[in-house]
Tab-separated table of C-alpha atoms in Angstrom:
chain	number	residue	atom	x	y	z
A	1	MET	CA	-12.085	-32.343	-127.009
A	2	PRO	CA	-14.117	-34.979	-125.072
A	3	THR	CA	-17.818	-35.361	-125.539
A	4	ILE	CA	-20.078	-36.598	-122.761
A	5	LYS	CA	-23.169	-38.699	-123.416
A	6	GLN	CA	-26.488	-37.973	-121.774
A	7	ALA	CA	-26.958	-41.623	-120.886
A	8	ASP	CA	-23.646	-41.653	-119.021
A	9	VAL	CA	-24.731	-38.813	-116.810
A	10	ILE	CA	-28.042	-40.462	-116.033
A	11	GLN	CA	-26.531	-43.876	-115.321
A	12	SER	CA	-23.719	-42.428	-113.220
A	13	VAL	CA	-26.099	-40.510	-110.987
A	14	ALA	CA	-28.425	-43.512	-110.617
A	15	ASP	CA	-25.516	-45.871	-109.855
A	16	ALA	CA	-24.038	-43.465	-107.324
A	17	LEU	CA	-27.337	-43.086	-105.430
A	18	GLN	CA	-27.795	-46.841	-105.318
A	19	TYR	CA	-24.191	-47.233	-104.164
A	20	ILE	CA	-24.495	-44.780	-101.284
A	21	SER	CA	-27.816	-46.252	-100.182
A	22	TYR	CA	-26.081	-49.360	-98.900
A	23	TYR	CA	-22.340	-48.554	-98.624
A	24	HIS	CA	-20.904	-46.357	-95.933
A	25	SER	CA	-17.613	-44.750	-96.927
A	26	PRO	CA	-14.450	-46.410	-95.461
A	27	ASP	CA	-13.508	-43.296	-93.448
A	28	PHE	CA	-16.869	-43.366	-91.670
A	29	ILE	CA	-16.638	-47.105	-90.869
A	30	GLN	CA	-13.167	-46.648	-89.445
A	31	ALA	CA	-14.215	-43.647	-87.358
A	32	MET	CA	-17.297	-45.444	-85.985
A	33	ALA	CA	-15.245	-48.566	-85.193
A	34	ALA	CA	-12.758	-46.425	-83.272
A	35	ALA	CA	-15.623	-44.707	-81.441
A	36	TYR	CA	-17.041	-48.124	-80.516
A	37	GLU	CA	-13.742	-49.288	-79.105
A	38	ARG	CA	-13.257	-46.257	-76.868
A	39	GLU	CA	-16.889	-45.824	-75.769
A	40	GLU	CA	-17.474	-46.438	-72.054
A	41	SER	CA	-21.225	-45.782	-71.876
A	42	PRO	CA	-23.031	-49.138	-72.176
A	43	ALA	CA	-26.120	-47.558	-73.835
A	44	ALA	CA	-24.069	-45.599	-76.360
A	45	LYS	CA	-21.789	-48.553	-77.080
A	46	ASP	CA	-24.805	-50.720	-77.797
A	47	ALA	CA	-26.231	-48.077	-80.146
A	48	ILE	CA	-22.949	-47.775	-82.061
A	49	LYS	CA	-22.744	-51.546	-82.335
A	50	GLN	CA	-26.237	-51.685	-83.824
A	51	ILE	CA	-25.242	-49.038	-86.385
A	52	LEU	CA	-22.059	-50.929	-87.337
A	53	VAL	CA	-23.846	-54.287	-87.637
A	54	ASN	CA	-26.596	-52.679	-89.663
A	55	SER	CA	-23.981	-51.044	-91.925
A	56	ARG	CA	-22.330	-54.371	-92.772
A	57	MET	CA	-25.713	-56.091	-93.297
A	58	CYS	CA	-26.612	-53.362	-95.809
A	59	ALA	CA	-23.262	-53.660	-97.584
A	60	GLU	CA	-23.771	-57.390	-97.949
A	61	GLY	CA	-27.495	-57.324	-98.751
A	62	HIS	CA	-27.555	-54.160	-100.901
A	63	ARG	CA	-30.410	-52.606	-98.992
A	64	PRO	CA	-30.673	-49.091	-97.534
A	65	ILE	CA	-28.711	-48.120	-94.440
A	66	CYS	CA	-31.643	-46.045	-93.271
A	67	GLN	CA	-35.332	-46.104	-94.160
A	68	ASP	CA	-35.059	-42.352	-94.847
A	69	THR	CA	-33.158	-42.570	-98.105
A	70	GLY	CA	-32.951	-38.823	-98.184
A	71	ILE	CA	-33.386	-35.746	-100.275
A	72	VAL	CA	-30.757	-35.759	-103.036
A	73	THR	CA	-28.287	-32.883	-103.086
A	74	VAL	CA	-25.878	-32.517	-105.964
A	75	PHE	CA	-22.842	-30.294	-106.447
A	76	VAL	CA	-21.841	-29.986	-110.107
A	77	LYS	CA	-18.726	-28.457	-111.631
A	78	LEU	CA	-19.155	-28.240	-115.386
A	79	GLY	CA	-16.014	-27.756	-117.418
A	80	MET	CA	-16.269	-24.824	-119.836
A	81	ASN	CA	-14.938	-26.947	-122.654
A	82	VAL	CA	-17.319	-29.906	-122.244
A	83	GLN	CA	-19.121	-30.939	-125.442
A	84	TRP	CA	-22.327	-32.963	-125.491
A	85	ALA	CA	-22.666	-35.850	-127.915
A	86	ASP	CA	-26.434	-36.342	-127.896
A	87	ALA	CA	-28.042	-34.235	-125.186
A	88	THR	CA	-31.793	-33.712	-125.445
A	89	LEU	CA	-32.247	-32.881	-121.764
A	90	SER	CA	-30.837	-30.096	-119.649
A	91	LEU	CA	-28.099	-31.152	-117.210
A	92	SER	CA	-30.542	-30.722	-114.309
A	93	ASP	CA	-33.058	-32.950	-116.080
A	94	MET	CA	-30.372	-35.614	-116.684
A	95	ILE	CA	-29.567	-35.599	-112.977
A	96	ASN	CA	-33.236	-35.867	-112.004
A	97	GLU	CA	-33.711	-38.746	-114.415
A	98	GLY	CA	-30.811	-40.478	-112.667
A	99	VAL	CA	-32.519	-39.853	-109.310
A	100	ARG	CA	-35.787	-41.241	-110.640
A	101	ARG	CA	-34.152	-44.433	-111.861
A	102	ALA	CA	-32.173	-44.922	-108.679
A	103	TYR	CA	-35.177	-44.632	-106.358
A	104	ASN	CA	-37.307	-46.976	-108.475
A	105	HIS	CA	-34.652	-49.671	-108.938
A	106	PRO	CA	-36.567	-52.967	-108.714
A	107	ASP	CA	-33.858	-54.811	-106.777
A	108	ASN	CA	-33.337	-52.053	-104.231
A	109	MET	CA	-36.310	-49.748	-103.965
A	110	LEU	CA	-35.463	-46.513	-102.154
A	111	ARG	CA	-38.031	-44.558	-100.193
A	112	ALA	CA	-39.627	-41.690	-102.036
A	113	SER	CA	-39.781	-38.886	-99.485
A	114	ILE	CA	-40.116	-35.700	-101.549
A	115	VAL	CA	-43.372	-33.737	-101.607
A	116	GLY	CA	-43.892	-31.404	-104.502
A	117	ASP	CA	-45.768	-28.632	-102.720
A	118	PRO	CA	-43.939	-27.873	-99.488
A	119	LEU	CA	-46.794	-25.987	-97.813
A	120	PHE	CA	-50.321	-27.008	-98.837
A	121	ASP	CA	-51.026	-30.311	-100.594
A	122	ARG	CA	-47.633	-31.879	-99.820
A	123	LYS	CA	-48.207	-34.688	-102.334
A	124	ASN	CA	-45.393	-37.161	-102.784
A	125	THR	CA	-43.666	-36.947	-106.158
A	126	LYS	CA	-43.282	-40.756	-106.027
A	127	ASP	CA	-39.730	-40.845	-107.378
A	128	ASN	CA	-37.810	-38.596	-104.986
A	129	THR	CA	-37.330	-35.862	-107.557
A	130	PRO	CA	-36.431	-33.112	-107.858
A	131	ALA	CA	-32.918	-33.026	-106.460
A	132	VAL	CA	-31.415	-29.866	-105.008
A	133	ILE	CA	-28.675	-28.967	-107.494
A	134	HIS	CA	-25.804	-26.490	-107.064
A	135	MET	CA	-24.012	-25.859	-110.360
A	136	GLU	CA	-20.762	-24.084	-111.146
A	137	VAL	CA	-19.035	-23.522	-114.470
A	138	VAL	CA	-15.271	-23.983	-114.188
A	139	PRO	CA	-12.268	-24.220	-116.532
A	140	GLY	CA	-11.660	-27.701	-117.955
A	141	ASP	CA	-13.185	-30.415	-120.073
A	142	THR	CA	-14.745	-32.763	-117.455
A	143	LEU	CA	-17.991	-32.994	-115.578
A	144	ASP	CA	-17.421	-33.255	-111.805
A	145	ILE	CA	-20.415	-34.439	-109.762
A	146	ALA	CA	-20.813	-35.021	-106.038
A	147	VAL	CA	-24.084	-36.535	-104.850
A	148	ALA	CA	-25.498	-36.922	-101.370
A	149	ALA	CA	-28.723	-38.312	-99.950
A	150	LYS	CA	-29.520	-36.361	-96.777
A	151	GLY	CA	-32.123	-37.677	-94.295
A	152	GLY	CA	-34.736	-35.347	-92.905
A	153	GLY	CA	-33.892	-36.077	-89.277
A	154	SER	CA	-30.433	-34.539	-89.583
A	155	GLU	CA	-31.342	-31.882	-92.150
A	156	ASN	CA	-34.072	-30.548	-89.834
A	157	LYS	CA	-31.490	-29.812	-87.166
A	158	SER	CA	-29.578	-27.335	-89.349
A	159	LYS	CA	-28.978	-23.951	-87.736
A	160	MET	CA	-27.899	-20.566	-89.073
A	161	VAL	CA	-27.058	-17.337	-87.275
A	162	MET	CA	-25.768	-13.891	-88.080
A	163	LEU	CA	-23.223	-13.224	-85.328
A	164	ASN	CA	-21.444	-10.001	-84.604
A	165	PRO	CA	-17.821	-10.008	-85.809
A	166	SER	CA	-16.600	-10.020	-82.214
A	167	ASP	CA	-18.796	-12.980	-81.149
A	168	SER	CA	-17.424	-16.445	-80.421
A	169	ILE	CA	-18.366	-19.150	-82.910
A	170	VAL	CA	-17.308	-21.823	-80.417
A	171	ASP	CA	-19.601	-20.427	-77.712
A	172	TRP	CA	-22.525	-20.311	-80.140
A	173	LEU	CA	-21.953	-23.942	-81.173
A	174	VAL	CA	-21.586	-25.184	-77.598
A	175	LYS	CA	-24.933	-23.579	-76.801
A	176	THR	CA	-26.620	-24.620	-80.078
A	177	VAL	CA	-25.687	-28.279	-80.515
A	178	PRO	CA	-27.506	-29.437	-77.326
A	179	GLN	CA	-30.563	-27.586	-78.572
A	180	MET	CA	-30.544	-29.766	-81.687
A	181	GLY	CA	-31.467	-32.819	-79.595
A	182	ALA	CA	-30.511	-36.269	-80.858
A	183	GLY	CA	-32.818	-36.361	-83.879
A	184	TRP	CA	-29.771	-36.005	-86.159
A	185	CYS	CA	-28.618	-39.477	-85.009
A	186	PRO	CA	-25.207	-38.840	-83.499
A	187	PRO	CA	-22.415	-39.785	-83.704
A	188	GLY	CA	-21.828	-38.015	-86.999
A	189	MET	CA	-20.179	-34.958	-88.483
A	190	LEU	CA	-20.816	-31.278	-88.132
A	191	GLY	CA	-20.486	-29.219	-91.320
A	192	ILE	CA	-19.832	-25.563	-90.633
A	193	GLY	CA	-19.946	-22.665	-93.062
A	194	ILE	CA	-18.474	-19.334	-92.035
A	195	GLY	CA	-18.668	-16.076	-93.955
A	196	GLY	CA	-20.134	-14.944	-97.229
A	197	THR	CA	-23.859	-14.264	-96.851
A	198	ALA	CA	-26.628	-16.232	-95.097
A	199	GLU	CA	-27.233	-18.495	-98.058
A	200	LYS	CA	-23.495	-18.913	-98.857
A	201	ALA	CA	-22.817	-20.035	-95.299
A	202	MET	CA	-25.516	-22.737	-95.545
A	203	VAL	CA	-24.236	-24.039	-98.893
A	204	MET	CA	-20.677	-24.180	-97.564
A	205	ALA	CA	-21.799	-26.078	-94.518
A	206	LYS	CA	-23.525	-28.669	-96.710
A	207	GLU	CA	-20.605	-28.945	-99.105
A	208	SER	CA	-18.105	-29.496	-96.290
A	209	LEU	CA	-19.887	-32.739	-95.395
A	210	PHE	CA	-18.563	-34.321	-98.565
A	211	GLU	CA	-15.027	-34.252	-97.186
A	212	GLU	CA	-13.460	-37.353	-95.694
A	213	ILE	CA	-13.094	-37.755	-91.931
A	214	ASP	CA	-9.527	-36.748	-91.166
A	215	ILE	CA	-9.549	-35.018	-87.804
A	216	HIS	CA	-7.651	-37.866	-86.176
A	217	GLU	CA	-4.773	-37.118	-88.551
A	218	ILE	CA	-4.819	-33.441	-87.579
A	219	ARG	CA	-4.761	-34.405	-83.924
A	220	GLU	CA	-1.747	-36.705	-84.453
A	221	ARG	CA	0.357	-34.195	-86.454
A	222	GLY	CA	-0.978	-30.983	-84.979
A	223	PRO	CA	-3.001	-28.321	-86.778
A	224	LYS	CA	-1.436	-26.537	-89.759
A	225	ASP	CA	-3.520	-23.364	-89.450
A	226	LYS	CA	-6.092	-21.576	-87.288
A	227	PHE	CA	-9.029	-23.274	-88.976
A	228	GLU	CA	-7.693	-26.772	-88.242
A	229	ALA	CA	-7.106	-25.682	-84.618
A	230	LEU	CA	-10.689	-24.378	-84.528
A	231	ARG	CA	-11.966	-27.757	-85.765
A	232	LEU	CA	-10.227	-29.554	-82.917
A	233	GLU	CA	-11.466	-27.071	-80.329
A	234	ILE	CA	-15.047	-27.391	-81.510
A	235	MET	CA	-14.917	-31.206	-81.624
A	236	ASP	CA	-13.453	-31.486	-78.111
A	237	LYS	CA	-15.917	-29.059	-76.593
A	238	ILE	CA	-18.937	-30.640	-78.287
A	239	ASN	CA	-17.906	-34.141	-77.232
A	240	ALA	CA	-17.328	-32.842	-73.690
A	241	LEU	CA	-21.101	-32.117	-73.546
A	242	GLY	CA	-21.640	-35.874	-73.078
A	243	ILE	CA	-24.572	-36.078	-75.521
A	244	GLY	CA	-23.232	-39.365	-76.968
A	245	ALA	CA	-24.621	-41.817	-79.487
A	246	GLN	CA	-28.340	-41.364	-80.062
A	247	GLY	CA	-28.320	-38.762	-77.268
A	248	LEU	CA	-28.074	-41.464	-74.611
A	249	GLY	CA	-24.913	-40.041	-72.985
A	250	GLY	CA	-21.385	-41.040	-73.900
A	251	LEU	CA	-17.918	-40.058	-75.060
A	252	THR	CA	-18.503	-39.514	-78.758
A	253	THR	CA	-21.088	-37.129	-80.136
A	254	VAL	CA	-19.177	-35.943	-83.238
A	255	LEU	CA	-16.684	-37.908	-85.315
A	256	ASP	CA	-15.333	-34.857	-87.143
A	257	VAL	CA	-15.925	-31.148	-87.607
A	258	LYS	CA	-15.632	-29.647	-91.111
A	259	ILE	CA	-15.295	-25.939	-91.896
A	260	LYS	CA	-15.538	-24.019	-95.136
A	261	HIS	CA	-15.162	-20.262	-95.130
A	262	TYR	CA	-15.549	-17.314	-97.492
A	263	PRO	CA	-14.948	-13.553	-97.361
A	264	THR	CA	-17.785	-11.581	-95.823
A	265	HIS	CA	-19.019	-8.061	-95.164
A	266	ALA	CA	-17.139	-6.126	-92.502
A	267	ALA	CA	-20.319	-5.867	-90.435
A	268	SER	CA	-21.240	-9.555	-90.666
A	269	LEU	CA	-20.279	-12.983	-89.382
A	270	PRO	CA	-22.682	-15.535	-90.931
A	271	VAL	CA	-22.337	-19.003	-89.417
A	272	ALA	CA	-24.225	-22.141	-90.457
A	273	VAL	CA	-24.025	-25.665	-89.013
A	274	ILE	CA	-25.513	-28.768	-90.608
A	275	PRO	CA	-25.116	-32.153	-88.920
A	276	ASN	CA	-24.562	-35.353	-90.910
A	277	CYS	CA	-26.164	-38.374	-89.299
A	278	ALA	CA	-24.997	-41.952	-88.804
A	279	ALA	CA	-26.415	-42.680	-92.260
A	280	THR	CA	-23.886	-40.388	-93.928
A	281	ARG	CA	-24.173	-40.938	-97.694
A	282	HIS	CA	-22.183	-39.243	-100.389
A	283	ALA	CA	-20.162	-40.115	-103.510
A	284	HIS	CA	-18.013	-38.215	-106.000
A	285	PHE	CA	-17.177	-38.992	-109.626
A	286	VAL	CA	-15.806	-37.302	-112.729
A	287	LEU	CA	-17.010	-37.897	-116.281
A	288	ASP	CA	-14.510	-37.302	-119.095
A	289	GLY	CA	-16.311	-38.822	-122.072
A	290	SER	CA	-14.949	-42.347	-121.585
A	291	GLY	CA	-18.235	-43.736	-120.244
A	292	PRO	CA	-20.252	-43.844	-117.005
A	293	ALA	CA	-18.612	-43.598	-113.651
A	294	LYS	CA	-17.333	-46.741	-111.886
A	295	LEU	CA	-17.537	-46.846	-108.106
A	296	ASP	CA	-15.609	-49.675	-106.479
A	297	PRO	CA	-17.288	-51.316	-103.479
A	298	PRO	CA	-15.496	-51.010	-100.193
A	299	ASP	CA	-13.627	-53.979	-98.774
A	300	LEU	CA	-15.873	-55.845	-96.256
A	301	GLU	CA	-12.764	-56.403	-94.152
A	302	LEU	CA	-13.042	-52.735	-93.120
A	303	TRP	CA	-16.043	-53.516	-90.923
A	304	PRO	CA	-15.361	-54.739	-87.405
A	305	LYS	CA	-16.434	-58.324	-86.949
A	306	LEU	CA	-19.443	-57.690	-84.739
A	307	THR	CA	-22.779	-59.441	-84.407
A	308	TYR	CA	-25.796	-58.117	-82.561
A	309	GLN	CA	-27.779	-59.932	-79.934
A	310	ALA	CA	-30.058	-58.233	-77.491
A	311	SER	CA	-28.847	-57.996	-73.933
A	312	ALA	CA	-29.539	-61.074	-71.806
A	313	GLU	CA	-31.114	-58.718	-69.250
A	314	SER	CA	-33.688	-57.509	-71.793
A	315	ARG	CA	-37.304	-57.913	-70.755
A	316	ARG	CA	-39.606	-59.607	-73.201
A	317	VAL	CA	-42.898	-57.834	-73.857
A	318	ASN	CA	-46.007	-59.358	-75.405
A	319	LEU	CA	-47.656	-56.495	-77.254
A	320	ASP	CA	-50.866	-58.441	-77.765
A	321	ALA	CA	-51.510	-58.652	-74.019
A	322	LEU	CA	-50.012	-55.333	-72.952
A	323	THR	CA	-51.605	-53.515	-70.033
A	324	ARG	CA	-51.106	-50.146	-68.344
A	325	GLU	CA	-49.753	-51.995	-65.326
A	326	ASP	CA	-47.059	-53.548	-67.564
A	327	VAL	CA	-46.107	-50.105	-68.920
A	328	ALA	CA	-45.925	-48.717	-65.400
A	329	SER	CA	-43.351	-51.394	-64.450
A	330	TRP	CA	-40.859	-50.317	-67.156
A	331	ARG	CA	-37.826	-48.428	-65.923
A	332	PRO	CA	-35.818	-45.694	-67.666
A	333	GLY	CA	-32.959	-47.172	-69.675
A	334	GLU	CA	-34.375	-50.703	-69.452
A	335	ARG	CA	-34.022	-52.714	-72.628
A	336	LEU	CA	-37.089	-54.439	-73.990
A	337	LEU	CA	-37.747	-57.002	-76.711
A	338	LEU	CA	-41.132	-56.395	-78.289
A	339	SER	CA	-43.156	-59.213	-79.841
A	340	GLY	CA	-46.672	-59.106	-81.205
A	341	LYS	CA	-48.617	-56.508	-83.204
A	342	MET	CA	-47.978	-52.765	-83.194
A	343	LEU	CA	-49.378	-49.932	-85.280
A	344	THR	CA	-47.313	-47.378	-87.167
A	345	GLY	CA	-47.836	-43.740	-87.962
A	346	ARG	CA	-45.952	-40.514	-88.489
A	347	ASP	CA	-46.597	-36.869	-89.441
A	348	ALA	CA	-49.202	-37.145	-92.193
A	349	ALA	CA	-51.122	-39.974	-90.449
A	350	HIS	CA	-51.231	-38.067	-87.139
A	351	LYS	CA	-52.553	-34.977	-88.933
A	352	ARG	CA	-55.383	-37.002	-90.466
A	353	LEU	CA	-56.191	-38.646	-87.169
A	354	SER	CA	-56.379	-35.213	-85.517
A	355	GLN	CA	-58.757	-33.958	-88.257
A	356	LEU	CA	-61.046	-36.925	-87.693
A	357	ILE	CA	-61.013	-36.713	-83.912
A	358	GLU	CA	-61.496	-32.943	-83.810
A	359	SER	CA	-64.460	-33.131	-86.163
A	360	GLY	CA	-66.094	-35.944	-84.193
A	361	GLN	CA	-65.760	-38.517	-86.954
A	362	PRO	CA	-64.914	-42.173	-86.239
A	363	LEU	CA	-61.501	-43.616	-86.992
A	364	PRO	CA	-61.161	-45.758	-90.121
A	365	PRO	CA	-62.691	-49.252	-89.792
A	366	GLY	CA	-60.399	-51.676	-88.033
A	367	LEU	CA	-58.179	-48.999	-86.501
A	368	ASP	CA	-58.145	-49.236	-82.707
A	369	PHE	CA	-55.387	-47.788	-80.529
A	370	LYS	CA	-56.658	-49.000	-77.152
A	371	ASN	CA	-53.829	-50.518	-75.084
A	372	ARG	CA	-51.600	-50.505	-78.103
A	373	VAL	CA	-48.174	-49.227	-79.158
A	374	ILE	CA	-47.496	-46.999	-82.151
A	375	TYR	CA	-44.152	-47.006	-84.004
A	376	TYR	CA	-43.105	-43.745	-85.661
A	377	VAL	CA	-41.789	-45.084	-88.984
A	378	GLY	CA	-42.040	-44.704	-92.742
A	379	PRO	CA	-40.662	-47.949	-94.157
A	380	VAL	CA	-38.942	-48.614	-97.447
A	381	ASP	CA	-40.957	-50.746	-99.887
A	382	PRO	CA	-40.117	-54.443	-99.739
A	383	VAL	CA	-38.251	-56.321	-102.476
A	384	LYS	CA	-37.317	-59.949	-103.119
A	385	GLY	CA	-39.893	-61.485	-100.804
A	386	GLU	CA	-39.246	-59.143	-97.859
A	387	VAL	CA	-42.111	-58.528	-95.472
A	388	VAL	CA	-41.022	-54.882	-95.278
A	389	GLY	CA	-37.969	-52.925	-96.329
A	390	PRO	CA	-35.630	-51.144	-93.888
A	391	ALA	CA	-37.827	-49.675	-91.195
A	392	GLY	CA	-35.913	-47.662	-88.611
A	393	PRO	CA	-37.557	-45.009	-86.427
A	394	THR	CA	-38.216	-41.425	-87.379
A	395	THR	CA	-37.667	-38.395	-85.122
A	396	ALA	CA	-40.196	-38.570	-82.349
A	397	THR	CA	-40.362	-34.841	-81.494
A	398	ARG	CA	-42.313	-34.162	-84.691
A	399	MET	CA	-45.236	-36.070	-83.116
A	400	ASP	CA	-45.002	-34.206	-79.804
A	401	LYS	CA	-47.908	-31.884	-80.615
A	402	PHE	CA	-50.176	-34.901	-81.205
A	403	THR	CA	-49.227	-36.744	-77.988
A	404	GLU	CA	-52.000	-35.282	-75.834
A	405	MET	CA	-54.570	-36.264	-78.400
A	406	MET	CA	-53.196	-39.788	-78.945
A	407	LEU	CA	-52.814	-40.646	-75.243
A	408	GLY	CA	-55.932	-38.822	-74.096
A	409	LYS	CA	-58.448	-39.763	-76.773
A	410	THR	CA	-57.416	-43.039	-78.452
A	411	GLY	CA	-56.322	-45.341	-75.602
A	412	LEU	CA	-52.752	-45.540	-76.855
A	413	ILE	CA	-50.337	-46.500	-74.023
A	414	ALA	CA	-46.844	-46.441	-75.545
A	415	MET	CA	-44.851	-45.052	-78.481
A	416	VAL	CA	-41.633	-46.035	-80.255
A	417	GLY	CA	-39.463	-43.558	-82.118
A	418	LYS	CA	-36.035	-42.016	-82.489
A	419	SER	CA	-34.251	-39.687	-80.088
A	420	GLU	CA	-35.754	-37.618	-77.288
A	421	ARG	CA	-39.188	-36.193	-76.566
A	422	GLY	CA	-39.768	-32.536	-75.829
A	423	PRO	CA	-40.636	-31.302	-72.323
A	424	GLU	CA	-44.368	-30.934	-73.069
A	425	ALA	CA	-44.604	-34.441	-74.487
A	426	VAL	CA	-42.767	-35.851	-71.467
A	427	GLU	CA	-45.336	-34.165	-69.185
A	428	VAL	CA	-48.174	-35.654	-71.208
A	429	ILE	CA	-46.575	-39.122	-71.019
A	430	LYS	CA	-46.315	-38.691	-67.251
A	431	LYS	CA	-49.911	-37.430	-67.042
A	432	TYR	CA	-51.345	-40.553	-68.735
A	433	LYS	CA	-48.782	-42.966	-67.185
A	434	ALA	CA	-47.728	-44.029	-70.669
A	435	ALA	CA	-44.194	-44.626	-71.947
A	436	TYR	CA	-41.911	-43.738	-74.838
A	437	LEU	CA	-39.487	-46.314	-76.212
A	438	MET	CA	-36.465	-45.566	-78.386
A	439	ALA	CA	-35.172	-47.632	-81.307
A	440	VAL	CA	-31.755	-46.864	-82.778
A	441	GLY	CA	-31.694	-44.481	-85.717
A	442	GLY	CA	-29.262	-45.679	-88.386
A	443	ALA	CA	-30.072	-49.350	-87.850
A	444	ALA	CA	-33.078	-49.643	-90.167
A	445	TYR	CA	-32.172	-52.886	-91.946
A	446	LEU	CA	-31.332	-54.557	-88.628
A	447	VAL	CA	-34.647	-53.429	-87.152
A	448	SER	CA	-36.567	-54.668	-90.200
A	449	LYS	CA	-35.392	-58.244	-89.498
A	450	ALA	CA	-37.591	-58.232	-86.390
A	451	ILE	CA	-40.688	-57.480	-88.476
A	452	ARG	CA	-42.461	-60.725	-89.483
A	453	GLY	CA	-45.680	-59.311	-90.872
A	454	SER	CA	-46.980	-56.071	-92.360
A	455	ARG	CA	-50.300	-54.784	-93.665
A	456	VAL	CA	-51.809	-51.388	-94.372
A	457	VAL	CA	-54.591	-50.558	-91.881
A	458	ALA	CA	-55.496	-46.998	-92.848
A	459	PHE	CA	-54.657	-44.080	-95.159
A	460	GLY	CA	-53.022	-46.244	-97.864
A	461	ASP	CA	-52.817	-43.257	-100.192
A	462	LEU	CA	-50.117	-41.805	-97.975
A	463	GLY	CA	-47.618	-44.402	-99.154
A	464	MET	CA	-44.779	-44.788	-96.641
A	465	GLU	CA	-46.725	-42.511	-94.245
A	466	ALA	CA	-49.784	-44.856	-94.161
A	467	ILE	CA	-50.748	-46.586	-90.925
A	468	TYR	CA	-49.476	-50.131	-90.993
A	469	GLU	CA	-49.809	-52.983	-88.548
A	470	PHE	CA	-46.503	-54.677	-88.004
A	471	GLU	CA	-46.074	-58.083	-86.407
A	472	VAL	CA	-42.701	-58.124	-84.673
A	473	LYS	CA	-40.517	-60.682	-82.929
A	474	ASP	CA	-37.942	-59.531	-80.364
A	475	MET	CA	-37.654	-55.972	-81.640
A	476	PRO	CA	-35.039	-54.267	-79.476
A	477	VAL	CA	-35.948	-50.944	-77.846
A	478	THR	CA	-34.915	-48.905	-74.796
A	479	VAL	CA	-37.304	-47.260	-72.331
A	480	ALA	CA	-36.524	-43.595	-73.003
A	481	VAL	CA	-39.358	-42.011	-70.986
A	482	ASP	CA	-41.091	-44.040	-68.273
A	483	SER	CA	-44.577	-43.609	-66.830
A	484	LYS	CA	-43.217	-41.236	-64.202
A	485	GLY	CA	-41.738	-38.876	-66.797
A	486	GLU	CA	-38.061	-39.684	-66.329
A	487	SER	CA	-36.152	-39.302	-69.603
A	488	VAL	CA	-32.841	-41.045	-70.350
A	489	HIS	CA	-32.124	-38.252	-72.805
A	490	GLU	CA	-31.911	-35.910	-69.834
A	491	THR	CA	-30.223	-38.195	-67.297
A	492	GLY	CA	-27.742	-39.872	-69.685
A	493	PRO	CA	-26.007	-36.804	-71.109
A	494	ALA	CA	-26.027	-35.100	-67.707
A	495	GLU	CA	-24.257	-38.070	-66.166
A	496	TRP	CA	-21.660	-38.309	-68.958
A	497	LYS	CA	-21.047	-34.570	-69.038
A	498	LYS	CA	-19.968	-34.862	-65.364
A	499	ARG	CA	-17.810	-37.855	-66.048
A	500	ILE	CA	-16.109	-36.244	-69.065
A	501	ALA	CA	-15.451	-33.071	-67.038
A	502	SER	CA	-12.613	-34.958	-65.313
A	503	ILE	CA	-10.928	-35.507	-68.693
A	504	PRO	CA	-8.826	-32.478	-69.776
A	505	VAL	CA	-10.182	-30.715	-72.873
A	506	LYS	CA	-7.275	-30.004	-75.230
A	507	VAL	CA	-7.706	-26.549	-76.726
A	508	VAL	CA	-5.081	-25.901	-79.393
């Protein structure tokens, strides 16, 4: 009967989390490459290209695909006959020690994003523990572990509903997915859980995202059952919405749709949907007592041979001499290359700023937003002489409630973030003749190469949520909301939904 060593569990979890921080799975690369080839929307094609180039850079440089290195979710199947050789920790504690070591690896620091108290103090645990662990005892003599690192941008878009048994799941999804916005960084996968109870549906939705992308195979051979047919119908109808990569409008919003189902009460139809973003990260291994898990790196030949250069039509912007007149001249969808100094800030920093402003206190010394740009980002710590680690944008809508304050009381004139802004924020941007610029989510390492200097300006105790000043050179962004309030996240999908309407939707 095999015996499993505690150290092997810890090392395997740590190695797996490091592995998925910089390697996309082959199925995802192939699906994204295919989406790139068929994409007709210039903005969406450019976004997919940035994601693919970033992915290869991370695979080669062993640095995180996304600055949000996720909350760790683990599914464990513990064989009933497993024996432990030397265990002094519980299995959960072994897993969390693996998480701790992975996120503090000196050669590839991963961003610690977990706060211990979810409601009041919200203090960072500093090592990304604890993981969310789902454990099942099964027949056998092995330890089966699947790990994922799920970013907050996609996790926050999860939805759950208790439908009536006669309701249409497809209709609910077609209505719900556009309401998610683009903060989940499409194109990606939708994991759907159907049946059981409310919590069972959510767990199934999450677990389904560990499965390989295979919907193209189903399409080629035809569905074997009603659930495969349902997957095809959902995928075709969601893609027909025209949301596209990063919500800019295009042909591909989802790469695959996964469904897990379970028996349910006769009066119930629980349905949960969880999107997986362009930084999809998961790995699976089995321990049998022979040592730690070995994960083979993917072949770099899987990646399309792409390089990224900003469009020749891009307008160069000097942030150090930016004026309101300059901002007013930007047009929706226009591509800019930012150079100069910008400030950063996200949820926790905005909350502190609001507390200072509302109480009449001055801002921290040296912090001045007048005629400046703020970048919504929480970067990864630098290693090996880096100025900054991967530093892609965070979901901008979380800062919507602070937009009136920032534009009206600090002198700020533009913002950079990920995905769309909500209607109220767009109105505020229009009111103050400011602008919102979008950087590509899922291209964090590529974006970081444009950052030439970094220093903490305020709230250093917040770690990755501190206010930094970045010095950038030719950082690529797109004008997402101009000074007149026109949003490309409204116009782009609307245009592509009309275009796609002429393409027959195959319902199997």
